[in-house]
Amino acid sequence: MHIAVAGNIGAGKTTLTNLLAKHFNWEPHFEDVVDNPYLDDFYHQMERWSFNLQIYFLNSRFRQVLAIRESGKNIIQDRTIYEDSHIFAPNLHAMGLMSNRDFENYTSLFELMENLVAAPDLLIYLRSSIPNLVKNIHKRGRDYENTISIDYLSRLNERYEAWISTYQKGNLLIIDVDHINFQENQEDLGMIVEKINAQINGLF
């Protein structure tokens, strides 16, 4: 079974992925942030490094999805291959930070890969307001995220909502994270677990 957690920067994807992996005894697969050779350069010079960064993520996530399906295990994934193509790459293109030529090249490559991978059995979307995202980003204190603007986060949030509103590739669970604290409050985590159990029971 393949579960995936989607959401904007700072929504709590990695935290929830860790907690759910422990609770359900699922194998977690995380986004390649630590070893990503482009991320720091990208946040300092977005126009120069946007295409390189997106191709790196696309390659990394494509390999991840293939490995998930081949493993035969119950796996929970932090962020999906769809978020790059539906949110991050088109946002960079719309902001003039990725050229038409690079965006068309990227889109063509994604469409080829999309034909070769299956969607998650369950997609969990963490919906968050901008103030909540900013609070979480500052709280974790990653140096390369210090330059992320409110405008950038807002554009991403709009694209996330547009993508989720038309998502039909599989089961979808939307969790509003503004007024819950699943990291520190067991009741909040329990509520999420109950919703997931209800979804999973419907899969079989």
C-alpha positions as YAML, in Angstrom:
chain: A
units: angstrom
residues:
- id: 1
  name: MET
  ca: [0.00, 0.00, 0.00]
- id: 2
  name: HIS
  ca: [1.27, 3.45, -0.94]
- id: 3
  name: ILE
  ca: [0.24, 6.44, 1.22]
- id: 4
  name: ALA
  ca: [1.49, 9.94, 0.35]
- id: 5
  name: VAL
  ca: [1.44, 13.21, 2.30]
- id: 6
  name: ALA
  ca: [1.12, 16.44, 0.30]
- id: 7
  name: GLY
  ca: [1.20, 20.08, 1.35]
- id: 8
  name: ASN
  ca: [2.93, 23.42, 1.09]
- id: 9
  name: ILE
  ca: [6.34, 24.24, 2.59]
- id: 10
  name: GLY
  ca: [5.94, 24.18, 6.39]
- id: 11
  name: ALA
  ca: [2.60, 22.35, 6.46]
- id: 12
  name: GLY
  ca: [4.01, 19.50, 8.57]
- id: 13
  name: LYS
  ca: [4.45, 16.74, 5.97]
- id: 14
  name: THR
  ca: [7.69, 15.28, 7.34]
- id: 15
  name: THR
  ca: [6.46, 15.36, 10.95]
- id: 16
  name: LEU
  ca: [3.20, 13.62, 10.09]
- id: 17
  name: THR
  ca: [4.98, 11.10, 7.86]
- id: 18
  name: ASN
  ca: [7.24, 10.15, 10.80]
- id: 19
  name: LEU
  ca: [4.35, 9.86, 13.25]
- id: 20
  name: LEU
  ca: [2.16, 7.79, 10.93]
- id: 21
  name: ALA
  ca: [5.06, 5.52, 9.97]
- id: 22
  name: LYS
  ca: [5.59, 4.72, 13.65]
- id: 23
  name: HIS
  ca: [1.89, 4.26, 14.39]
- id: 24
  name: PHE
  ca: [1.03, 2.02, 11.45]
- id: 25
  name: ASN
  ca: [4.48, 0.42, 11.12]
- id: 26
  name: TRP
  ca: [4.81, 1.78, 7.58]
- id: 27
  name: GLU
  ca: [8.16, 2.39, 5.90]
- id: 28
  name: PRO
  ca: [8.73, 6.15, 5.45]
- id: 29
  name: HIS
  ca: [10.22, 7.67, 2.28]
- id: 30
  name: PHE
  ca: [11.33, 11.29, 2.62]
- id: 31
  name: GLU
  ca: [11.97, 14.17, 0.27]
- id: 32
  name: ASP
  ca: [15.66, 14.52, -0.63]
- id: 33
  name: VAL
  ca: [16.39, 17.86, 1.03]
- id: 34
  name: VAL
  ca: [19.64, 17.23, 2.91]
- id: 35
  name: ASP
  ca: [21.55, 15.80, -0.07]
- id: 36
  name: ASN
  ca: [19.98, 18.06, -2.70]
- id: 37
  name: PRO
  ca: [22.91, 19.89, -4.36]
- id: 38
  name: TYR
  ca: [20.72, 22.65, -5.85]
- id: 39
  name: LEU
  ca: [18.45, 23.76, -3.00]
- id: 40
  name: ASP
  ca: [20.67, 26.35, -1.35]
- id: 41
  name: ASP
  ca: [21.69, 27.85, -4.71]
- id: 42
  name: PHE
  ca: [18.05, 27.93, -5.82]
- id: 43
  name: TYR
  ca: [16.83, 29.97, -2.85]
- id: 44
  name: HIS
  ca: [19.60, 32.52, -3.44]
- id: 45
  name: GLN
  ca: [19.27, 32.70, -7.25]
- id: 46
  name: MET
  ca: [15.93, 31.19, -8.30]
- id: 47
  name: GLU
  ca: [16.00, 32.08, -11.99]
- id: 48
  name: ARG
  ca: [19.42, 30.51, -12.54]
- id: 49
  name: TRP
  ca: [18.73, 27.24, -10.69]
- id: 50
  name: SER
  ca: [14.99, 26.61, -11.02]
- id: 51
  name: PHE
  ca: [15.19, 24.14, -13.92]
- id: 52
  name: ASN
  ca: [18.11, 22.23, -12.36]
- id: 53
  name: LEU
  ca: [16.27, 21.97, -9.04]
- id: 54
  name: GLN
  ca: [13.00, 20.77, -10.58]
- id: 55
  name: ILE
  ca: [14.74, 18.16, -12.73]
- id: 56
  name: TYR
  ca: [16.61, 16.91, -9.65]
- id: 57
  name: PHE
  ca: [13.35, 16.55, -7.70]
- id: 58
  name: LEU
  ca: [11.59, 14.92, -10.66]
- id: 59
  name: ASN
  ca: [14.36, 12.35, -11.07]
- id: 60
  name: SER
  ca: [14.50, 11.67, -7.32]
- id: 61
  name: ARG
  ca: [10.73, 11.22, -6.94]
- id: 62
  name: PHE
  ca: [10.38, 9.11, -10.08]
- id: 63
  name: ARG
  ca: [12.98, 6.68, -8.73]
- id: 64
  name: GLN
  ca: [11.23, 6.77, -5.36]
- id: 65
  name: VAL
  ca: [7.80, 5.86, -6.79]
- id: 66
  name: LEU
  ca: [9.26, 3.00, -8.85]
- id: 67
  name: ALA
  ca: [11.01, 1.67, -5.74]
- id: 68
  name: ILE
  ca: [7.80, 1.95, -3.69]
- id: 69
  name: ARG
  ca: [5.82, -0.17, -6.15]
- id: 70
  name: GLU
  ca: [8.57, -2.75, -6.53]
- id: 71
  name: SER
  ca: [9.04, -3.14, -2.76]
- id: 72
  name: GLY
  ca: [5.62, -4.64, -2.07]
- id: 73
  name: LYS
  ca: [5.71, -2.95, 1.36]
- id: 74
  name: ASN
  ca: [3.33, -0.53, 3.06]
- id: 75
  name: ILE
  ca: [5.04, 2.81, 2.46]
- id: 76
  name: ILE
  ca: [4.26, 6.41, 3.38]
- id: 77
  name: GLN
  ca: [5.85, 9.07, 1.18]
- id: 78
  name: ASP
  ca: [6.66, 12.68, 2.09]
- id: 79
  name: ARG
  ca: [5.47, 14.74, -0.94]
- id: 80
  name: THR
  ca: [4.42, 13.38, -4.34]
- id: 81
  name: ILE
  ca: [5.73, 13.57, -7.88]
- id: 82
  name: TYR
  ca: [2.55, 15.48, -8.82]
- id: 83
  name: GLU
  ca: [3.34, 18.48, -6.63]
- id: 84
  name: ASP
  ca: [6.45, 19.33, -8.63]
- id: 85
  name: SER
  ca: [4.60, 19.29, -11.94]
- id: 86
  name: HIS
  ca: [1.30, 20.87, -10.86]
- id: 87
  name: ILE
  ca: [2.57, 23.40, -8.33]
- id: 88
  name: PHE
  ca: [6.29, 24.17, -8.10]
- id: 89
  name: ALA
  ca: [7.40, 24.10, -11.76]
- id: 90
  name: PRO
  ca: [4.36, 25.99, -13.17]
- id: 91
  name: ASN
  ca: [4.67, 28.53, -10.36]
- id: 92
  name: LEU
  ca: [8.32, 29.21, -11.22]
- id: 93
  name: HIS
  ca: [7.35, 29.52, -14.88]
- id: 94
  name: ALA
  ca: [4.49, 31.93, -14.10]
- id: 95
  name: MET
  ca: [6.80, 34.07, -11.96]
- id: 96
  name: GLY
  ca: [9.28, 34.34, -14.84]
- id: 97
  name: LEU
  ca: [11.83, 32.24, -12.95]
- id: 98
  name: MET
  ca: [11.81, 29.39, -15.49]
- id: 99
  name: SER
  ca: [11.99, 30.00, -19.24]
- id: 100
  name: ASN
  ca: [9.35, 28.73, -21.68]
- id: 101
  name: ARG
  ca: [11.94, 26.39, -23.20]
- id: 102
  name: ASP
  ca: [12.89, 24.86, -19.84]
- id: 103
  name: PHE
  ca: [9.26, 24.57, -18.70]
- id: 104
  name: GLU
  ca: [8.22, 22.80, -21.90]
- id: 105
  name: ASN
  ca: [11.17, 20.43, -21.57]
- id: 106
  name: TYR
  ca: [10.29, 19.74, -17.93]
- id: 107
  name: THR
  ca: [6.58, 19.19, -18.68]
- id: 108
  name: SER
  ca: [7.37, 16.79, -21.52]
- id: 109
  name: LEU
  ca: [9.63, 14.74, -19.26]
- id: 110
  name: PHE
  ca: [7.02, 14.63, -16.47]
- id: 111
  name: GLU
  ca: [4.29, 13.47, -18.84]
- id: 112
  name: LEU
  ca: [6.52, 10.62, -19.99]
- id: 113
  name: MET
  ca: [7.24, 9.59, -16.39]
- id: 114
  name: GLU
  ca: [3.60, 9.93, -15.33]
- id: 115
  name: ASN
  ca: [2.64, 7.18, -17.77]
- id: 116
  name: LEU
  ca: [5.03, 4.81, -15.98]
- id: 117
  name: VAL
  ca: [4.01, 5.36, -12.35]
- id: 118
  name: ALA
  ca: [0.85, 4.67, -10.35]
- id: 119
  name: ALA
  ca: [-0.83, 7.20, -8.06]
- id: 120
  name: PRO
  ca: [-0.83, 6.66, -4.27]
- id: 121
  name: ASP
  ca: [-3.60, 4.48, -2.85]
- id: 122
  name: LEU
  ca: [-4.33, 7.35, -0.45]
- id: 123
  name: LEU
  ca: [-3.25, 10.99, -0.69]
- id: 124
  name: ILE
  ca: [-3.30, 13.00, 2.55]
- id: 125
  name: TYR
  ca: [-3.36, 16.76, 1.88]
- id: 126
  name: LEU
  ca: [-2.37, 19.09, 4.72]
- id: 127
  name: ARG
  ca: [-4.26, 22.36, 4.22]
- id: 128
  name: SER
  ca: [-2.69, 25.36, 5.94]
- id: 129
  name: SER
  ca: [-2.98, 29.15, 6.05]
- id: 130
  name: ILE
  ca: [0.02, 31.34, 5.22]
- id: 131
  name: PRO
  ca: [0.56, 32.54, 8.84]
- id: 132
  name: ASN
  ca: [0.70, 28.92, 10.02]
- id: 133
  name: LEU
  ca: [3.23, 28.02, 7.30]
- id: 134
  name: VAL
  ca: [5.42, 31.01, 8.17]
- id: 135
  name: LYS
  ca: [5.31, 30.11, 11.88]
- id: 136
  name: ASN
  ca: [6.40, 26.53, 11.16]
- id: 137
  name: ILE
  ca: [9.15, 27.57, 8.73]
- id: 138
  name: HIS
  ca: [10.63, 29.98, 11.29]
- id: 139
  name: LYS
  ca: [10.29, 27.36, 14.03]
- id: 140
  name: ARG
  ca: [12.43, 24.77, 12.23]
- id: 141
  name: GLY
  ca: [15.04, 27.38, 11.24]
- id: 142
  name: ARG
  ca: [16.47, 26.03, 7.99]
- id: 143
  name: ASP
  ca: [18.96, 28.61, 6.66]
- id: 144
  name: TYR
  ca: [18.00, 28.19, 3.00]
- id: 145
  name: GLU
  ca: [14.31, 28.87, 3.81]
- id: 146
  name: ASN
  ca: [14.96, 32.28, 5.36]
- id: 147
  name: THR
  ca: [14.57, 34.00, 2.00]
- id: 148
  name: ILE
  ca: [11.15, 32.48, 1.16]
- id: 149
  name: SER
  ca: [8.67, 35.33, 0.69]
- id: 150
  name: ILE
  ca: [5.02, 35.52, 1.72]
- id: 151
  name: ASP
  ca: [4.15, 36.09, -1.94]
- id: 152
  name: TYR
  ca: [5.91, 32.88, -2.97]
- id: 153
  name: LEU
  ca: [4.10, 30.83, -0.29]
- id: 154
  name: SER
  ca: [0.77, 32.41, -1.26]
- id: 155
  name: ARG
  ca: [1.23, 31.52, -4.92]
- id: 156
  name: LEU
  ca: [2.06, 27.94, -3.96]
- id: 157
  name: ASN
  ca: [-0.98, 27.73, -1.68]
- id: 158
  name: GLU
  ca: [-3.28, 28.87, -4.49]
- id: 159
  name: ARG
  ca: [-1.86, 26.20, -6.80]
- id: 160
  name: TYR
  ca: [-2.17, 23.53, -4.11]
- id: 161
  name: GLU
  ca: [-5.85, 24.34, -3.63]
- id: 162
  name: ALA
  ca: [-6.47, 24.33, -7.40]
- id: 163
  name: TRP
  ca: [-4.72, 20.96, -7.77]
- id: 164
  name: ILE
  ca: [-6.54, 19.33, -4.86]
- id: 165
  name: SER
  ca: [-9.92, 20.60, -6.07]
- id: 166
  name: THR
  ca: [-9.52, 18.54, -9.26]
- id: 167
  name: TYR
  ca: [-7.55, 15.56, -7.87]
- id: 168
  name: GLN
  ca: [-9.13, 12.30, -9.05]
- id: 169
  name: LYS
  ca: [-6.22, 9.85, -9.21]
- id: 170
  name: GLY
  ca: [-7.19, 8.00, -6.04]
- id: 171
  name: ASN
  ca: [-8.52, 8.32, -2.50]
- id: 172
  name: LEU
  ca: [-8.05, 11.76, -0.93]
- id: 173
  name: LEU
  ca: [-8.07, 12.86, 2.71]
- id: 174
  name: ILE
  ca: [-7.88, 16.61, 3.45]
- id: 175
  name: ILE
  ca: [-6.70, 17.67, 6.92]
- id: 176
  name: ASP
  ca: [-6.88, 21.32, 8.01]
- id: 177
  name: VAL
  ca: [-3.78, 21.78, 10.16]
- id: 178
  name: ASP
  ca: [-4.30, 25.39, 11.29]
- id: 179
  name: HIS
  ca: [-6.02, 24.57, 14.57]
- id: 180
  name: ILE
  ca: [-4.51, 21.19, 15.46]
- id: 181
  name: ASN
  ca: [-1.09, 20.14, 16.76]
- id: 182
  name: PHE
  ca: [-0.58, 16.49, 15.85]
- id: 183
  name: GLN
  ca: [3.10, 16.67, 16.86]
- id: 184
  name: GLU
  ca: [2.40, 17.38, 20.54]
- id: 185
  name: ASN
  ca: [-1.29, 16.54, 21.02]
- id: 186
  name: GLN
  ca: [-2.14, 12.83, 21.01]
- id: 187
  name: GLU
  ca: [-5.85, 13.55, 20.57]
- id: 188
  name: ASP
  ca: [-5.17, 15.48, 17.36]
- id: 189
  name: LEU
  ca: [-2.97, 12.67, 16.05]
- id: 190
  name: GLY
  ca: [-5.63, 10.15, 17.07]
- id: 191
  name: MET
  ca: [-8.24, 12.04, 15.06]
- id: 192
  name: ILE
  ca: [-6.04, 11.84, 11.96]
- id: 193
  name: VAL
  ca: [-5.37, 8.13, 12.55]
- id: 194
  name: GLU
  ca: [-9.15, 7.48, 12.78]
- id: 195
  name: LYS
  ca: [-9.75, 9.24, 9.47]
- id: 196
  name: ILE
  ca: [-6.95, 7.29, 7.81]
- id: 197
  name: ASN
  ca: [-8.29, 4.00, 9.18]
- id: 198
  name: ALA
  ca: [-11.69, 4.81, 7.70]
- id: 199
  name: GLN
  ca: [-10.09, 5.51, 4.32]
- id: 200
  name: ILE
  ca: [-7.86, 2.41, 4.40]
- id: 201
  name: ASN
  ca: [-10.76, 0.14, 5.34]
- id: 202
  name: GLY
  ca: [-12.54, 1.40, 2.25]
- id: 203
  name: LEU
  ca: [-9.57, 0.39, 0.07]
- id: 204
  name: PHE
  ca: [-10.00, -3.32, 0.68]
...
